[in-house]
Amino acid sequence: AENEHVCLSLARALGLPAAETTVRTFEGESALVVTRYDRVRRDDGSIRRLHQEDFCQALGIPPEQRYEQHGGHGSGTLSELLWGHSSAPADDVWAFAGANVFNWLIGGTDAHAKNYSVMIGSKGRIRLAPLYDVASAVPHVHPKRLRLANRIGGKYRTQDIRARHWKRFATDVNLPVEKVIDMGLLMADRLPEELRRITASARTQGIDHPIMESLVNQLTDRARYCAGVLQGQAMPEGHAGFGRRPRGTAR
């Protein structure tokens, strides 16, 4: 719960639409509490449900194919859904691209087609839904085994992804190459400070867990590494250090 809360809070801090969360304890167990974004309150106080479809539903593919490696669609096709049907296509494709960069930065390995959705509002207005179900696998998985749900420029393993693969990704989703690289560099630069702020704020609210300190240490190291990748460095600083399993975290 703490991992997902921190990562979704970090996504929002870096400018991405993401569900608002907190962590509560029930009978000694921590639980993630998510604010519903698919409900709106009418003037009379009643609640209206907003229709949401994940990308598998929107594209008519079975949930078993939610991962690209299991026969699902890649980022290019997923972005085409937004380019073709969103009411604000450029904004939503940039948010989708930013989500891909963010998951690479944090080692988020579960950003498959069922974890992206569109909201369908009145008069058929369609927008990318806020991010949900986002967490870092870095505290639990060795860097050589971190694999993204969708390929970036033909690569699944985060350790294999270089600047040229992000340039190919930008072309796949029909966005300016250099602006995608710049977005990644800005996120990597801002991530450490925002992460420290978020975890410090969480502790003042009584939210604490050893994994939070692990996220600060390892994702700070990883952000440095990813920035080096985007700058074209052959062996970016931080490459050898990130991904070591911290003491006290689950296997």
Coordinates of C-alpha atoms in Angstrom, one line a residue:
A1 CA 0.0 0.0 0.0
E2 CA 2.8 2.4 0.9
N3 CA 4.6 1.8 -2.3
E4 CA 1.6 2.5 -4.5
H5 CA 0.7 5.6 -2.5
V6 CA 4.2 7.0 -2.8
C7 CA 4.4 6.3 -6.6
L8 CA 1.0 7.7 -7.4
S9 CA 1.7 10.8 -5.3
L10 CA 5.0 11.1 -7.2
A11 CA 3.3 10.8 -10.5
R12 CA 1.0 13.7 -9.6
A13 CA 4.0 15.8 -8.4
L14 CA 5.7 15.3 -11.7
G15 CA 2.7 16.6 -13.6
L16 CA 0.9 13.4 -14.5
P17 CA -2.8 12.7 -13.9
A18 CA -3.0 10.1 -11.2
A19 CA -5.5 8.8 -8.7
E20 CA -5.4 10.4 -5.2
T21 CA -4.6 8.0 -2.4
T22 CA -3.8 7.6 1.2
V23 CA -3.0 4.7 3.5
R24 CA -5.2 3.6 6.4
T25 CA -4.7 0.8 8.9
F26 CA -7.6 -1.6 9.5
E27 CA -7.2 -4.3 12.2
G28 CA -3.4 -3.9 12.0
E29 CA -3.2 -4.2 8.2
S30 CA -2.2 -1.3 6.0
A31 CA -4.6 -0.6 3.1
L32 CA -4.5 1.8 0.2
V33 CA -7.6 4.0 0.1
V34 CA -8.2 5.5 -3.4
T35 CA -10.4 8.5 -4.0
R36 CA -12.9 7.6 -6.8
Y37 CA -12.3 9.7 -9.9
D38 CA -15.1 8.0 -11.8
R39 CA -17.9 9.5 -9.7
V40 CA -19.2 13.1 -9.8
R41 CA -21.6 14.7 -7.3
R42 CA -24.7 16.4 -8.9
D43 CA -26.1 19.7 -7.7
D44 CA -28.9 17.8 -5.9
G45 CA -26.3 15.8 -4.0
S46 CA -26.8 12.6 -5.9
I47 CA -23.8 10.7 -7.4
R48 CA -23.3 10.0 -11.1
R49 CA -21.1 7.2 -12.3
L50 CA -18.7 8.1 -15.2
H51 CA -18.2 5.3 -17.7
Q52 CA -14.6 4.0 -17.9
E53 CA -13.1 1.5 -20.3
D54 CA -9.6 0.1 -20.0
F55 CA -7.5 -0.1 -23.2
C56 CA -8.2 -3.8 -23.6
Q57 CA -12.0 -3.1 -23.6
A58 CA -11.6 -0.1 -25.8
L59 CA -9.6 -2.0 -28.4
G60 CA -11.7 -5.2 -28.1
I61 CA -8.8 -7.5 -27.0
P62 CA -9.1 -10.1 -24.3
P63 CA -7.5 -9.3 -20.9
E64 CA -5.1 -12.2 -21.4
Q65 CA -3.4 -10.1 -24.0
R66 CA -3.0 -7.0 -21.8
Y67 CA 0.8 -7.4 -21.9
E68 CA 2.5 -6.7 -25.2
Q69 CA 4.6 -9.8 -24.9
H70 CA 1.5 -11.9 -24.6
G71 CA 0.1 -10.7 -27.9
G72 CA -1.2 -7.3 -26.8
H73 CA -0.8 -4.0 -28.5
G74 CA 2.3 -1.8 -28.2
S75 CA 2.6 1.8 -27.3
G76 CA 2.1 2.9 -30.9
T77 CA -1.4 1.3 -31.2
L78 CA -2.3 2.4 -27.7
S79 CA -1.5 6.0 -28.6
E80 CA -3.5 5.7 -31.8
L81 CA -6.6 5.1 -29.7
L82 CA -6.0 8.5 -28.0
W83 CA -5.0 10.3 -31.2
G84 CA -8.2 9.0 -32.9
H85 CA -10.8 9.3 -30.1
S86 CA -9.7 11.6 -27.3
S87 CA -11.4 14.9 -27.0
A88 CA -8.0 16.4 -26.2
P89 CA -5.7 14.0 -28.2
A90 CA -2.4 15.9 -27.8
D91 CA -2.8 16.4 -24.1
D92 CA -3.7 12.7 -23.6
V93 CA -0.9 11.3 -25.7
W94 CA 1.6 13.5 -23.9
A95 CA 0.2 12.2 -20.6
F96 CA 0.4 8.6 -21.9
A97 CA 4.0 9.1 -23.0
G98 CA 4.8 10.7 -19.7
A99 CA 3.4 7.6 -17.9
N100 CA 5.7 5.4 -20.0
V101 CA 8.7 7.5 -19.0
F102 CA 7.6 7.5 -15.4
N103 CA 7.2 3.8 -15.2
W104 CA 10.7 3.4 -16.7
L105 CA 12.1 5.8 -14.1
I106 CA 10.5 4.0 -11.1
G107 CA 10.7 0.5 -12.4
G108 CA 7.0 0.2 -12.7
T109 CA 6.6 -3.2 -14.4
D110 CA 2.8 -3.5 -14.5
A111 CA 1.7 -0.7 -16.8
H112 CA -0.2 -3.0 -19.2
A113 CA -3.3 -2.2 -21.3
K114 CA -5.7 -2.9 -18.4
N115 CA -3.9 -0.3 -16.3
Y116 CA -4.6 2.5 -18.8
S117 CA -8.2 3.6 -19.3
V118 CA -10.3 6.2 -20.9
M119 CA -13.2 8.1 -19.3
I120 CA -16.3 8.5 -21.4
G121 CA -18.4 11.5 -20.3
S122 CA -21.5 13.3 -21.5
K123 CA -21.9 13.8 -25.3
G124 CA -19.2 11.2 -25.9
R125 CA -16.4 13.2 -24.5
I126 CA -13.4 10.9 -24.1
R127 CA -10.3 11.5 -22.0
L128 CA -7.4 9.5 -20.7
A129 CA -8.2 8.4 -17.1
P130 CA -5.9 9.2 -14.2
L131 CA -3.1 6.7 -13.6
Y132 CA -3.9 3.9 -11.1
D133 CA -2.2 0.7 -9.9
V134 CA 1.3 2.1 -10.2
A135 CA 4.1 0.8 -8.0
S136 CA 7.8 0.4 -8.2
A137 CA 9.4 -3.1 -8.5
V138 CA 12.9 -1.8 -7.9
P139 CA 13.0 -2.7 -4.1
H140 CA 12.1 -6.3 -5.0
V141 CA 13.6 -7.1 -8.3
H142 CA 17.3 -7.1 -9.5
P143 CA 17.8 -4.5 -12.2
K144 CA 18.7 -7.1 -14.8
R145 CA 15.3 -8.7 -14.3
L146 CA 13.2 -5.5 -14.5
R147 CA 10.9 -5.7 -17.6
L148 CA 8.3 -3.2 -18.6
A149 CA 4.8 -4.3 -19.7
N150 CA 5.2 -2.6 -23.1
R151 CA 8.4 -2.3 -25.2
I152 CA 10.2 1.0 -25.5
G153 CA 11.7 1.2 -28.9
G154 CA 11.7 -2.6 -29.1
K155 CA 13.1 -3.3 -25.6
Y156 CA 11.3 -4.7 -22.5
R157 CA 14.2 -4.8 -20.1
T158 CA 14.8 -1.5 -18.4
Q159 CA 18.5 -2.1 -18.4
D160 CA 18.5 -2.4 -22.2
I161 CA 16.7 0.8 -22.9
R162 CA 18.9 3.6 -24.2
A163 CA 18.3 7.1 -25.6
R164 CA 17.8 5.7 -29.1
H165 CA 15.0 3.5 -27.9
W166 CA 13.2 6.5 -26.4
K167 CA 13.6 8.3 -29.7
R168 CA 12.0 5.4 -31.5
F169 CA 9.2 5.4 -28.9
A170 CA 8.6 9.1 -29.5
T171 CA 8.2 8.3 -33.2
D172 CA 5.9 5.4 -32.5
V173 CA 3.5 7.6 -30.5
N174 CA 3.8 10.5 -33.0
L175 CA 5.5 13.0 -30.7
P176 CA 8.6 15.2 -31.2
V177 CA 11.6 13.2 -30.3
E178 CA 13.6 15.9 -28.5
K179 CA 10.7 17.0 -26.5
V180 CA 10.1 13.4 -25.2
I181 CA 13.8 13.2 -24.2
D182 CA 13.5 16.6 -22.5
M183 CA 10.4 15.5 -20.6
G184 CA 12.3 12.4 -19.4
L185 CA 15.3 14.5 -18.3
L186 CA 13.0 17.0 -16.4
M187 CA 11.2 14.1 -14.6
A188 CA 14.5 12.5 -13.7
D189 CA 15.8 15.8 -12.4
R190 CA 12.8 16.5 -10.3
L191 CA 12.1 13.0 -9.0
P192 CA 14.6 12.9 -6.0
E193 CA 13.4 16.1 -4.4
E194 CA 9.7 15.4 -4.9
L195 CA 10.1 11.8 -3.6
R196 CA 11.8 13.1 -0.4
R197 CA 9.0 15.7 0.1
I198 CA 6.3 13.1 -0.5
T199 CA 7.7 10.5 2.0
A200 CA 8.4 13.2 4.6
S201 CA 4.8 14.4 4.3
A202 CA 3.5 10.9 4.5
R203 CA 5.3 10.3 7.8
T204 CA 3.7 13.4 9.3
Q205 CA 0.4 11.7 8.5
G206 CA 1.4 8.5 10.2
I207 CA 2.2 6.7 7.0
D208 CA 5.5 4.9 7.3
H209 CA 7.1 1.6 6.2
P210 CA 10.7 0.5 5.5
I211 CA 10.0 0.4 1.8
M212 CA 9.6 4.2 1.8
E213 CA 13.2 4.8 2.7
S214 CA 14.2 2.1 0.2
L215 CA 12.2 3.9 -2.6
V216 CA 13.9 7.2 -1.7
N217 CA 17.4 5.7 -1.9
Q218 CA 17.0 3.5 -4.8
L219 CA 14.8 5.7 -7.0
T220 CA 17.2 8.6 -6.4
D221 CA 20.0 6.4 -7.7
R222 CA 17.9 5.2 -10.6
A223 CA 16.8 8.7 -11.6
R224 CA 20.5 9.6 -11.9
Y225 CA 21.1 6.5 -14.0
C226 CA 18.1 7.2 -16.3
A227 CA 19.2 10.8 -16.8
G228 CA 22.6 9.5 -17.9
V229 CA 20.9 7.1 -20.3
L230 CA 18.8 10.0 -21.9
Q231 CA 22.0 12.1 -22.2
G232 CA 23.7 9.2 -24.1
Q233 CA 26.2 8.2 -21.5
A234 CA 27.7 4.7 -22.1
M235 CA 27.8 3.8 -18.4
P236 CA 25.6 6.2 -16.5
E237 CA 26.3 6.9 -12.8
G238 CA 24.1 4.8 -10.6
H239 CA 24.1 1.9 -13.0
A240 CA 25.7 -0.6 -10.6
G241 CA 23.9 0.5 -7.5
F242 CA 20.2 0.6 -8.1
G243 CA 17.9 -2.4 -7.5
R244 CA 19.7 -4.1 -4.6
R245 CA 17.2 -5.6 -2.3
P246 CA 17.0 -3.6 0.9
R247 CA 16.8 -5.2 4.3
G248 CA 13.3 -5.8 5.6
T249 CA 11.5 -5.7 2.2
A250 CA 9.4 -8.5 0.9
R251 CA 10.6 -11.0 -1.7

